[in-house]
PDB file of C-alpha atoms in Angstrom:
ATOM      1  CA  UNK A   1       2.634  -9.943  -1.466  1.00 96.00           C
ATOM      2  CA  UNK A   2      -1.224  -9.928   0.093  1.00 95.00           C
ATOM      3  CA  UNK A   3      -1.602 -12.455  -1.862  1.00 96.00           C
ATOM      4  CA  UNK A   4       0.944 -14.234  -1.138  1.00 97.00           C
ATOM      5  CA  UNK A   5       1.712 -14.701  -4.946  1.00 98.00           C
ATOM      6  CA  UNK A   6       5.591 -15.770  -5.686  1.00 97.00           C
ATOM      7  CA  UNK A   7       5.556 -14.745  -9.127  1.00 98.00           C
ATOM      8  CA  UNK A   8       3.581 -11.493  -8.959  1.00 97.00           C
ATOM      9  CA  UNK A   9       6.461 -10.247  -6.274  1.00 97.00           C
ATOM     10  CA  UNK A  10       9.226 -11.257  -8.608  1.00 96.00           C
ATOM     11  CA  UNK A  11       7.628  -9.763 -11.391  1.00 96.00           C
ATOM     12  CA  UNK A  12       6.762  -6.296  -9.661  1.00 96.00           C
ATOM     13  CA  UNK A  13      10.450  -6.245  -8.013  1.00 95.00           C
ATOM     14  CA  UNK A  14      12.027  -6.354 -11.599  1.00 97.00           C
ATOM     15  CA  UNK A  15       9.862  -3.889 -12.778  1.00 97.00           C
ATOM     16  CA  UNK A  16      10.658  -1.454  -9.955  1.00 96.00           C
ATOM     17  CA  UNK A  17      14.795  -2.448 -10.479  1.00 96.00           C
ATOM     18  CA  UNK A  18      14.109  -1.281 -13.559  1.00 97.00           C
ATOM     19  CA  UNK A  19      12.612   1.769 -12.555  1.00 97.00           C
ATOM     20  CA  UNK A  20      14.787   2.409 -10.172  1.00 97.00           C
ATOM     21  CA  UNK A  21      17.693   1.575 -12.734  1.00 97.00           C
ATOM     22  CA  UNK A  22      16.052   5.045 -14.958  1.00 98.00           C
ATOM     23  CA  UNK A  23      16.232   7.105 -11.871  1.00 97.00           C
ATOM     24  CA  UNK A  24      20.159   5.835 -10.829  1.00 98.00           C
ATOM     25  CA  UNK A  25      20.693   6.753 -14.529  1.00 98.00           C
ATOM     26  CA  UNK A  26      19.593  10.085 -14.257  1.00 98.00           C
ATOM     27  CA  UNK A  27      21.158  10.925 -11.176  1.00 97.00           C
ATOM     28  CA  UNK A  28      24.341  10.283 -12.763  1.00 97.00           C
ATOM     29  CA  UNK A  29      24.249  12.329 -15.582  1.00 97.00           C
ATOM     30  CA  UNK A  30      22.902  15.308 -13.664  1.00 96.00           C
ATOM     31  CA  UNK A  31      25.613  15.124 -10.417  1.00 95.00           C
ATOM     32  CA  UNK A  32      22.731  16.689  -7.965  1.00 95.00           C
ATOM     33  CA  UNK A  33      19.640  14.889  -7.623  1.00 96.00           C
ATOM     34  CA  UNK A  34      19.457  12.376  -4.928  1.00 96.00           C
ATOM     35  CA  UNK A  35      17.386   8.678  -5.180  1.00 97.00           C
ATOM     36  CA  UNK A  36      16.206   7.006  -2.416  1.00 97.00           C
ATOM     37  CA  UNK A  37      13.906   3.634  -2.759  1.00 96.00           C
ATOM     38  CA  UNK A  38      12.398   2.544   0.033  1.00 95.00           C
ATOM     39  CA  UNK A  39       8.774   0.474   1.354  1.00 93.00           C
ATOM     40  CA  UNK A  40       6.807   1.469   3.833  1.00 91.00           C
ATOM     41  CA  UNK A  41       6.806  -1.850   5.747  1.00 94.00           C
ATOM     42  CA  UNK A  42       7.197  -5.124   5.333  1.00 95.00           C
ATOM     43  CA  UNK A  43       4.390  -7.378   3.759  1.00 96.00           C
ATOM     44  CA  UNK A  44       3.575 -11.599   3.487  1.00 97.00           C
ATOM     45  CA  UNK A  45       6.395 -12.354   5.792  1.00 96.00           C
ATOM     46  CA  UNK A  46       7.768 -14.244   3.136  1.00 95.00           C
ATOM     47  CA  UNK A  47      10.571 -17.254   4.093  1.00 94.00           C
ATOM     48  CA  UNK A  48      12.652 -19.450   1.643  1.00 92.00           C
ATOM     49  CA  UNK A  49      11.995 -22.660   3.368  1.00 90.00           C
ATOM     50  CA  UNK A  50       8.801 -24.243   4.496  1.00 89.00           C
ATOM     51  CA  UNK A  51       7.783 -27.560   6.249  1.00 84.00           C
ATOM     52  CA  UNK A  52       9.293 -29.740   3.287  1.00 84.00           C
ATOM     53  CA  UNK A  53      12.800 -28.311   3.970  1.00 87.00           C
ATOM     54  CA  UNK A  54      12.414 -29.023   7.787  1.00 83.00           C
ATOM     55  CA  UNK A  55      15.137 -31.495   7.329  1.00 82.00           C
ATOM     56  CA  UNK A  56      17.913 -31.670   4.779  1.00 79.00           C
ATOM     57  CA  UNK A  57      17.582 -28.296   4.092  1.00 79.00           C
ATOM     58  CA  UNK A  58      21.503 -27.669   3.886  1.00 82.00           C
ATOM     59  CA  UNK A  59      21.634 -29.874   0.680  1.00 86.00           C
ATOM     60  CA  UNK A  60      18.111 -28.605  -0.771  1.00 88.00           C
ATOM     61  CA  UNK A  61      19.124 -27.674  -4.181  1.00 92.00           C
ATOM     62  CA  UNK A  62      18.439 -23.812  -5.036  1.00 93.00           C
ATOM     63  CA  UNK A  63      16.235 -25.295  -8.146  1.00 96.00           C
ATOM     64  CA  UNK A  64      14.087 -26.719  -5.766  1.00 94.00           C
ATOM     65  CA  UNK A  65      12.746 -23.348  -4.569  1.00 95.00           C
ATOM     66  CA  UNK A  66      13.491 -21.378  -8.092  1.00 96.00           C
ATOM     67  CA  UNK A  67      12.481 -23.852 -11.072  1.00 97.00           C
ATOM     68  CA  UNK A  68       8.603 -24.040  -9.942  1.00 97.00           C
ATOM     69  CA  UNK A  69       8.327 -20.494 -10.327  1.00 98.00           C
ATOM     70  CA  UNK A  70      10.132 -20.198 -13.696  1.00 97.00           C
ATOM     71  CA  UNK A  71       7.238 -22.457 -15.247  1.00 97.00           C
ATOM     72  CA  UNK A  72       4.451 -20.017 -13.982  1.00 98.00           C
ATOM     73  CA  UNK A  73       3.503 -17.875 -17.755  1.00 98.00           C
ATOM     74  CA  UNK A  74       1.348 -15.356 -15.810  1.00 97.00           C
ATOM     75  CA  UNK A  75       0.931 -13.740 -12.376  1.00 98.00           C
ATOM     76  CA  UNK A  76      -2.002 -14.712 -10.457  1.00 98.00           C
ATOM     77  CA  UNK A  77      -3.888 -11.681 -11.054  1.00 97.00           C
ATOM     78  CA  UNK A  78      -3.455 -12.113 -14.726  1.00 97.00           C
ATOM     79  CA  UNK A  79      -3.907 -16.011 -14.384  1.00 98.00           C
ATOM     80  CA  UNK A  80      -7.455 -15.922 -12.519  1.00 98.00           C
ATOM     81  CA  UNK A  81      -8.198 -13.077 -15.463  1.00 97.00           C
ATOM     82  CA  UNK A  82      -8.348 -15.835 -17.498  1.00 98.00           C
ATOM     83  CA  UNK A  83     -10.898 -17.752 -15.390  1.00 97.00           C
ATOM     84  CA  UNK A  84     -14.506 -18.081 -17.123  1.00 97.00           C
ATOM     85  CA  UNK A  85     -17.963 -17.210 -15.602  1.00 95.00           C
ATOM     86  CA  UNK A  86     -18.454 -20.651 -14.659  1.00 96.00           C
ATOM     87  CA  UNK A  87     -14.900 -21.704 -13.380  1.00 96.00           C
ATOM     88  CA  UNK A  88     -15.016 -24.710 -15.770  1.00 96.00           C
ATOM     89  CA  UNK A  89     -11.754 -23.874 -16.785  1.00 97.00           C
ATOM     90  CA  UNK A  90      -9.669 -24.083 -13.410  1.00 97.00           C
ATOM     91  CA  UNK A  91      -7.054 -26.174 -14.559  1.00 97.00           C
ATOM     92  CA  UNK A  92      -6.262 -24.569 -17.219  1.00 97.00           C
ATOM     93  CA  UNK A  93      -5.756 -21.027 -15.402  1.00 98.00           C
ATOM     94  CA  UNK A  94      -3.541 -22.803 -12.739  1.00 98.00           C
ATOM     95  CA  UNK A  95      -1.386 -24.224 -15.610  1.00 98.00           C
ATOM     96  CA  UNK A  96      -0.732 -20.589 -16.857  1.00 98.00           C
ATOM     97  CA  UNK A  97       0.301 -20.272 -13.289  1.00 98.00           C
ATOM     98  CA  UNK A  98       2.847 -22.861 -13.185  1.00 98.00           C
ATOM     99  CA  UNK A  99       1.328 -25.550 -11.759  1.00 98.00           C
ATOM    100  CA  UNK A 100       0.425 -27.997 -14.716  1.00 96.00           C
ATOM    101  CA  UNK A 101       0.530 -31.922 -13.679  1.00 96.00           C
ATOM    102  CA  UNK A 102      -1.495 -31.828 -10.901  1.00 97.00           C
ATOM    103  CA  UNK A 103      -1.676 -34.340  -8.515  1.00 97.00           C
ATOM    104  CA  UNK A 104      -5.177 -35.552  -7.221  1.00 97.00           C
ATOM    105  CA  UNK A 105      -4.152 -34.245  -3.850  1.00 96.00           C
ATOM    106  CA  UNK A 106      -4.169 -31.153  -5.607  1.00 97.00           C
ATOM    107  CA  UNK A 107      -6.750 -30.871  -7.946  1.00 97.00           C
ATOM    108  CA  UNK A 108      -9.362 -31.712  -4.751  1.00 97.00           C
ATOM    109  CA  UNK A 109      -7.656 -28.529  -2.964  1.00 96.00           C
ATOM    110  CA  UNK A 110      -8.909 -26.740  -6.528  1.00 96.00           C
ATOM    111  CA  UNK A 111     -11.941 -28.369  -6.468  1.00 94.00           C
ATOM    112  CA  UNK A 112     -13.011 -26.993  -3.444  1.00 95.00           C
ATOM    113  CA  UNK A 113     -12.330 -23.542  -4.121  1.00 96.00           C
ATOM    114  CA  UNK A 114     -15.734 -21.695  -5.147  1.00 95.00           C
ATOM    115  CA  UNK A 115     -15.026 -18.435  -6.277  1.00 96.00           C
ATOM    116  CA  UNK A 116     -12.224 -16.484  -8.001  1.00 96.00           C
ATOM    117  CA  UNK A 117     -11.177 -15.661  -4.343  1.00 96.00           C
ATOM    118  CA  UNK A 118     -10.887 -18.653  -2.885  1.00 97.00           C
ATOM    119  CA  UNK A 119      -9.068 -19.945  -6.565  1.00 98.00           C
ATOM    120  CA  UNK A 120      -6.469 -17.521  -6.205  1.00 97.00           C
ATOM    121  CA  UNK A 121      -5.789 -18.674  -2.878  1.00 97.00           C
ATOM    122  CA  UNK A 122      -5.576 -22.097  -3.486  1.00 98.00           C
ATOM    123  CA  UNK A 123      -3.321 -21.528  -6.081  1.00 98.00           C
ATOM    124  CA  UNK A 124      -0.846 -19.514  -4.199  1.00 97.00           C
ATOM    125  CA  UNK A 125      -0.921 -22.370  -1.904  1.00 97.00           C
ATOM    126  CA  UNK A 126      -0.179 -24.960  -4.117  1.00 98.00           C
ATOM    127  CA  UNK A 127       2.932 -22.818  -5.886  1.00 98.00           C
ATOM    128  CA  UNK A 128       4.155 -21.789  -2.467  1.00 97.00           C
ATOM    129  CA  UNK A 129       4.132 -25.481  -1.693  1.00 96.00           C
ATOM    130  CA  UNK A 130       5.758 -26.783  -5.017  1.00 97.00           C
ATOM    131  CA  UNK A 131       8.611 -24.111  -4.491  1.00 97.00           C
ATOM    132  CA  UNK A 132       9.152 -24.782  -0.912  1.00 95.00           C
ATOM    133  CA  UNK A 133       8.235 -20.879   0.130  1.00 96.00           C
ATOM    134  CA  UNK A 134       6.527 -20.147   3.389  1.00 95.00           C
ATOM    135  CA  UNK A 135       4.284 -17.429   4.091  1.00 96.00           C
ATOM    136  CA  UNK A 136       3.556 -16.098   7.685  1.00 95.00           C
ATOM    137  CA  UNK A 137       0.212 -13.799   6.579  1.00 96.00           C
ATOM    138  CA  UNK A 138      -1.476 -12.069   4.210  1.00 95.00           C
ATOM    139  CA  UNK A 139      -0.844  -8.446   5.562  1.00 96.00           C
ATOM    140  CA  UNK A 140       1.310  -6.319   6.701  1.00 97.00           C
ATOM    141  CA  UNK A 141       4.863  -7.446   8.781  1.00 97.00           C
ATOM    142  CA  UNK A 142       6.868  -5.339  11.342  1.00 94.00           C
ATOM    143  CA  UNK A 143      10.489  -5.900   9.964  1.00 94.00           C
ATOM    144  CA  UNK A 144      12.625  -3.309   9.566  1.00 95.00           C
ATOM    145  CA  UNK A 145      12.499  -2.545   5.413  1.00 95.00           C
ATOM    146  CA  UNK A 146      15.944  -1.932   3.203  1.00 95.00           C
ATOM    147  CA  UNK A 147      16.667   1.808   2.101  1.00 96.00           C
ATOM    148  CA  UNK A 148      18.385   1.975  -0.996  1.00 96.00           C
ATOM    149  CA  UNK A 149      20.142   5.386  -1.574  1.00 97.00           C
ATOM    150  CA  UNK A 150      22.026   6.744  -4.581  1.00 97.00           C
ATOM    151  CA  UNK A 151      23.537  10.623  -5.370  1.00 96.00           C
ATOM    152  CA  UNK A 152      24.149  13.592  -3.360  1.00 92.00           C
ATOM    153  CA  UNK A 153      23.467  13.871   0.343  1.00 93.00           C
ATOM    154  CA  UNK A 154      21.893  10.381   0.168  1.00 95.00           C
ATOM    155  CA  UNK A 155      20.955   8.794   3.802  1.00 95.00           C
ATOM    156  CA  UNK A 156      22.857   5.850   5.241  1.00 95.00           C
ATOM    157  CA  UNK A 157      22.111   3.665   8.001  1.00 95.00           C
ATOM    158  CA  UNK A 158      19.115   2.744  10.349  1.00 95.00           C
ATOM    159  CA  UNK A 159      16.378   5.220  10.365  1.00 93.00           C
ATOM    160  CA  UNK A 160      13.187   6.218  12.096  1.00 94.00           C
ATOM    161  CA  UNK A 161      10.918   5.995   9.165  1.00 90.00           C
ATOM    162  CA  UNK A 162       9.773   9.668   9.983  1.00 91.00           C
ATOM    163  CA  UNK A 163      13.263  11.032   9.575  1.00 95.00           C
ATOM    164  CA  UNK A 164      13.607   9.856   5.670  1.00 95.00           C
ATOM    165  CA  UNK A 165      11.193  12.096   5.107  1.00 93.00           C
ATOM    166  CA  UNK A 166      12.945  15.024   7.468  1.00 94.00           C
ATOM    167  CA  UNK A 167      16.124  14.331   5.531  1.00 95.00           C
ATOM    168  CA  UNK A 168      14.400  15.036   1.824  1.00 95.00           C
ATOM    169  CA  UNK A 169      12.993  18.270   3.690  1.00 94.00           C
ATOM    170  CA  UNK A 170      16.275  19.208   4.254  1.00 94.00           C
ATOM    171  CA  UNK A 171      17.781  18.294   1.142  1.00 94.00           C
ATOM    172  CA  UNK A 172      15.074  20.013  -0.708  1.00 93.00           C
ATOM    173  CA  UNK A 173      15.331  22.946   2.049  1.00 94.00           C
ATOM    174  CA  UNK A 174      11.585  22.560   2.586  1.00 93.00           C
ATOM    175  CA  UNK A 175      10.723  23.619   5.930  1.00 94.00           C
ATOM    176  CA  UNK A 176       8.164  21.208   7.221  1.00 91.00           C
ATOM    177  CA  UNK A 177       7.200  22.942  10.320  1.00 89.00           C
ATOM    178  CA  UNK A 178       6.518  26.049   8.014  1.00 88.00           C
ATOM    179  CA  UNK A 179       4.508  23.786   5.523  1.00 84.00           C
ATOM    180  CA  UNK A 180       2.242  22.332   8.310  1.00 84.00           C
ATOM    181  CA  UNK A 181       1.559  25.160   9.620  1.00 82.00           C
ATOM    182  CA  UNK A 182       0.277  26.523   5.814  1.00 78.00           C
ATOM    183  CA  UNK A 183      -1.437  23.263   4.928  1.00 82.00           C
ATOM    184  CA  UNK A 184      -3.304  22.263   8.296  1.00 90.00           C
ATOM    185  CA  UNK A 185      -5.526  25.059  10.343  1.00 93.00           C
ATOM    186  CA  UNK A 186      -7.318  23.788  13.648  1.00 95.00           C
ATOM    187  CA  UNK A 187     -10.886  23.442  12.854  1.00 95.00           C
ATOM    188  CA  UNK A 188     -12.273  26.220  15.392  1.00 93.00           C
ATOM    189  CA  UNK A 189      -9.276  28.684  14.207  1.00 93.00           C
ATOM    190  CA  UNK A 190     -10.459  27.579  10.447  1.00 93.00           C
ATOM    191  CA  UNK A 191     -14.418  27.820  10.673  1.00 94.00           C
ATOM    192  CA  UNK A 192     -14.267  30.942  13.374  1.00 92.00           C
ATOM    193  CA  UNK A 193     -18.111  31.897  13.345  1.00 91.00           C
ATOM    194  CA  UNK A 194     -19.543  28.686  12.117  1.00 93.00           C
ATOM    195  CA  UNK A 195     -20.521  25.217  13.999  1.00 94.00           C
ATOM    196  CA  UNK A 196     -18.284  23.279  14.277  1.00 96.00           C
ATOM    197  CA  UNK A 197     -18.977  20.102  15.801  1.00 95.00           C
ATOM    198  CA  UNK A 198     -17.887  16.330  16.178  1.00 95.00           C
ATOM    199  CA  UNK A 199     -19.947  13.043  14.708  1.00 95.00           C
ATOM    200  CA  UNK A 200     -18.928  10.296  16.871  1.00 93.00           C
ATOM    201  CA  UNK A 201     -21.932   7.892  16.134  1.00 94.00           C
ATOM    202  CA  UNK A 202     -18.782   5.782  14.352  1.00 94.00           C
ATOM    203  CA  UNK A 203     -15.662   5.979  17.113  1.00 89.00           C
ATOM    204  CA  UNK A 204     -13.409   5.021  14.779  1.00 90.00           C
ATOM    205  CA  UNK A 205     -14.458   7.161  12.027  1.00 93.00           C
ATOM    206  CA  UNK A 206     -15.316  10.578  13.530  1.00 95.00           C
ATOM    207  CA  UNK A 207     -17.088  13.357  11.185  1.00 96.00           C
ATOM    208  CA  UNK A 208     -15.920  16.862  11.371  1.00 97.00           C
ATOM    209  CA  UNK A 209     -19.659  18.337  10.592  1.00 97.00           C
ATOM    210  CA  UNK A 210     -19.602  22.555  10.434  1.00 96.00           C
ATOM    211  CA  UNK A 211     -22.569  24.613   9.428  1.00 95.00           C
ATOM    212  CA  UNK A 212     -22.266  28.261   8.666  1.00 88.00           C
ATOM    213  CA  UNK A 213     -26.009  30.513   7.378  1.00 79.00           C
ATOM    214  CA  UNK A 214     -25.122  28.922   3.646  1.00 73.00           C
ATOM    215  CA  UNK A 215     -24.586  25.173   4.407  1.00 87.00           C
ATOM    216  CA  UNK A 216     -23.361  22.164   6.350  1.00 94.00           C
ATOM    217  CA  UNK A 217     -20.608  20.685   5.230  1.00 96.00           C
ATOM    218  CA  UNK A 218     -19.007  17.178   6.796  1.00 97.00           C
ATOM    219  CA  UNK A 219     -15.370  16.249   6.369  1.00 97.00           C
ATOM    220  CA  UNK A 220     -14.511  12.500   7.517  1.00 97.00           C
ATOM    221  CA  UNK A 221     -11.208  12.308   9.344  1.00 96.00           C
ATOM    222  CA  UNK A 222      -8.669  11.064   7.580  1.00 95.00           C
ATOM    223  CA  UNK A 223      -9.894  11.447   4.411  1.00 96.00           C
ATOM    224  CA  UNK A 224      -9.328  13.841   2.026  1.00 96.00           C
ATOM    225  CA  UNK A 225     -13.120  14.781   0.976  1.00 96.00           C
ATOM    226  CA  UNK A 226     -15.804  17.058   1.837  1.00 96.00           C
ATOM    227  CA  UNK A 227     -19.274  16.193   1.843  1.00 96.00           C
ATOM    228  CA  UNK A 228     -22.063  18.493   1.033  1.00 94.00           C
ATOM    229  CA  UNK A 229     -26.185  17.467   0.443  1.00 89.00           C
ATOM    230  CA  UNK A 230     -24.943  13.842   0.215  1.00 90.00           C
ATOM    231  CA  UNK A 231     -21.891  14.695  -2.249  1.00 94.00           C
ATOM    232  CA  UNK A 232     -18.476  14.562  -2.098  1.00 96.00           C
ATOM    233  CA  UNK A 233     -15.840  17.228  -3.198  1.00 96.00           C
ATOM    234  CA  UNK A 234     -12.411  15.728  -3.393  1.00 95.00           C
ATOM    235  CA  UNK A 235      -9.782  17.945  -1.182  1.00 94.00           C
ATOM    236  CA  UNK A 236      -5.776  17.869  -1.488  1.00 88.00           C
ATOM    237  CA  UNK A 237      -5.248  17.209   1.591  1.00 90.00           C
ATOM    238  CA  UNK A 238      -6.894  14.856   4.393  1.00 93.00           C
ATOM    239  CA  UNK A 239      -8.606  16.183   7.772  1.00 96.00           C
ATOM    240  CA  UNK A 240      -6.490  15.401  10.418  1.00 94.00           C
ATOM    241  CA  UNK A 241      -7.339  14.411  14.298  1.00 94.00           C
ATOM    242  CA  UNK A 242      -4.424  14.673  17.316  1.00 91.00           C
ATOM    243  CA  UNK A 243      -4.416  12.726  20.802  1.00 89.00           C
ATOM    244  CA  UNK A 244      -6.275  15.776  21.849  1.00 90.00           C
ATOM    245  CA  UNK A 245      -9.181  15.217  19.446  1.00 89.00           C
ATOM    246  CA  UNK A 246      -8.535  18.789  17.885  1.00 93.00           C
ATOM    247  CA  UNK A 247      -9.442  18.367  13.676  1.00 95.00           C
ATOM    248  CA  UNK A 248      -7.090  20.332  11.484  1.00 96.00           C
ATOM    249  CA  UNK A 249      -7.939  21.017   7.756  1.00 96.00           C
ATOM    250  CA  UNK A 250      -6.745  22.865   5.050  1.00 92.00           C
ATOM    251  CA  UNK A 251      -7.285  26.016   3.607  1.00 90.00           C
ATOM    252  CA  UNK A 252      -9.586  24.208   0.786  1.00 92.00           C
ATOM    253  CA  UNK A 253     -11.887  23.226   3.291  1.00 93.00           C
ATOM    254  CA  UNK A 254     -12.352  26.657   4.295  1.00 92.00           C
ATOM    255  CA  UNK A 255     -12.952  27.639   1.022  1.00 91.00           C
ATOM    256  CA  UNK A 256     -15.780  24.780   0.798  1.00 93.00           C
ATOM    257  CA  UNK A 257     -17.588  26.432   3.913  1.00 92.00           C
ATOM    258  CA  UNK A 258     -17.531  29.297   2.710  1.00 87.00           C
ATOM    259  CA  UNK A 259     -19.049  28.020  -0.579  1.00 80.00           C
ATOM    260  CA  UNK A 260     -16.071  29.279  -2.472  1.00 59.00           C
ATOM    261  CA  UNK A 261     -15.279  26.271  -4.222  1.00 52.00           C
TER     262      UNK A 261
END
């Protein structure tokens, strides 16, 4: 969907029905396991309809917006895979992708492209265009998303994202209040007798930096690594920052201090 590729979405979404399908089948047999399937937002803002189907769009065919995409062989990932060193062979990777027969209109939109990049965009224009699809950007869209549920105790209706994940707590009878309060320590409870300070150099990547007698070790927020003498030591779990600029880390991070791990 970043790329805005037509065939790459329809692809991925019949690969995760299938998945989904192995899960459903699962949860049937056993009688208590719950499925839920879900995004976490919406992404392309994808519309079946574009400037061509301004007018006339109540007797548009559904071919018109369906048969384009059935000719495409490959997504455009694997399409522009194809693509040699020197790009000589453009046309022949945007055949693979459907669009064979192009029209010199199109082939100078090709032309112009100079990179796999910019090929992979023009493509996805020219598809998008041939199947009548519009796309609003190449990132993320505010929408509210579909929840699919299946099995026992399965959620139903409109949810605060947040509370899916309260109501697999439950169902699980994982206390999450509990949990936090075992994964995530605040920093100065956590490194009690070392410096701890802040790296703000970067405002929108602040370093949690904390030296004890053996070392100093710096933990970037909102990732989940530790650096020490220039390398990094991959934590499971990230170091978190609140509205009141406290840090809280895990009990791995401790152990890093204190040169345990």
């Amino acid at each position: 969907a970043h790329a805005n590729d037509p065939v790459g979405m329809i692809s991925d979404v019949l690969a995760f029905d299938e998945a989904v399908g192995k899960a459903v089948e699962f949860a049937e047999k056993d009688g208590n396991t719950m499925v839920i399937a879900i995004a976490d937002h919406g992404n392309s803002g994808l519309s079946i309809g574009n400037a061509n189907t301004t007018k006339g769009y109540d007797t548009t065919p559904v071919s018109a917006y369906i048969d384009p995409l059935k000719k495409a062989k490959m997504t455009l990932e694997g399409a522009t895979s194809k693509l040699k060193e020197d790009l000589s062979n453009k046309e022949e990777v945007a055949a693979l992708y459907g669009l064979s027969n192009l029209t010199s209109e199109e082939k100078a939109q090709l032309t112009k492209a100079r990179d796999k990049k910019e090929i992979s965009a023009a493509l996805s224009k020219l598809l998008a265009n041939r199947a009548n699809l519009g796309f609003t950007t190449g990132g993320h869209t505010g929408e509210d998303v579909f929840l699919y549920s299946y099995g026992v105790d399965r959620p139903t209706g409109h949810f605060d994202n947040t509370d899916i994940a309260k109501h697999m707590a439950k169902s699980m009878n994982i206390n999450l209040n509990e949990l936090t309060n075992e994964l995530f320590i605040e920093a100065n409870k956590a490194f009690k007798g070392s410096k701890v300070e802040v790296d703000s150099k970067d405002k929108n990547n602040p370093v949690l930096v904390v030296t004890n007698n053996k070392r100093t070790v710096r933990f970037p927020v909102n990732k989940n690594i530790a650096i020490v003498n220039g390398k990094e030591i991959q934590m499971d779990s990230v170091v978190v920052q609140d509205k009141k600029n406290r840090f809280f880390v895990s009990k791995q991070a401790q152990q890093i201090v204190k040169n345990e791990k």
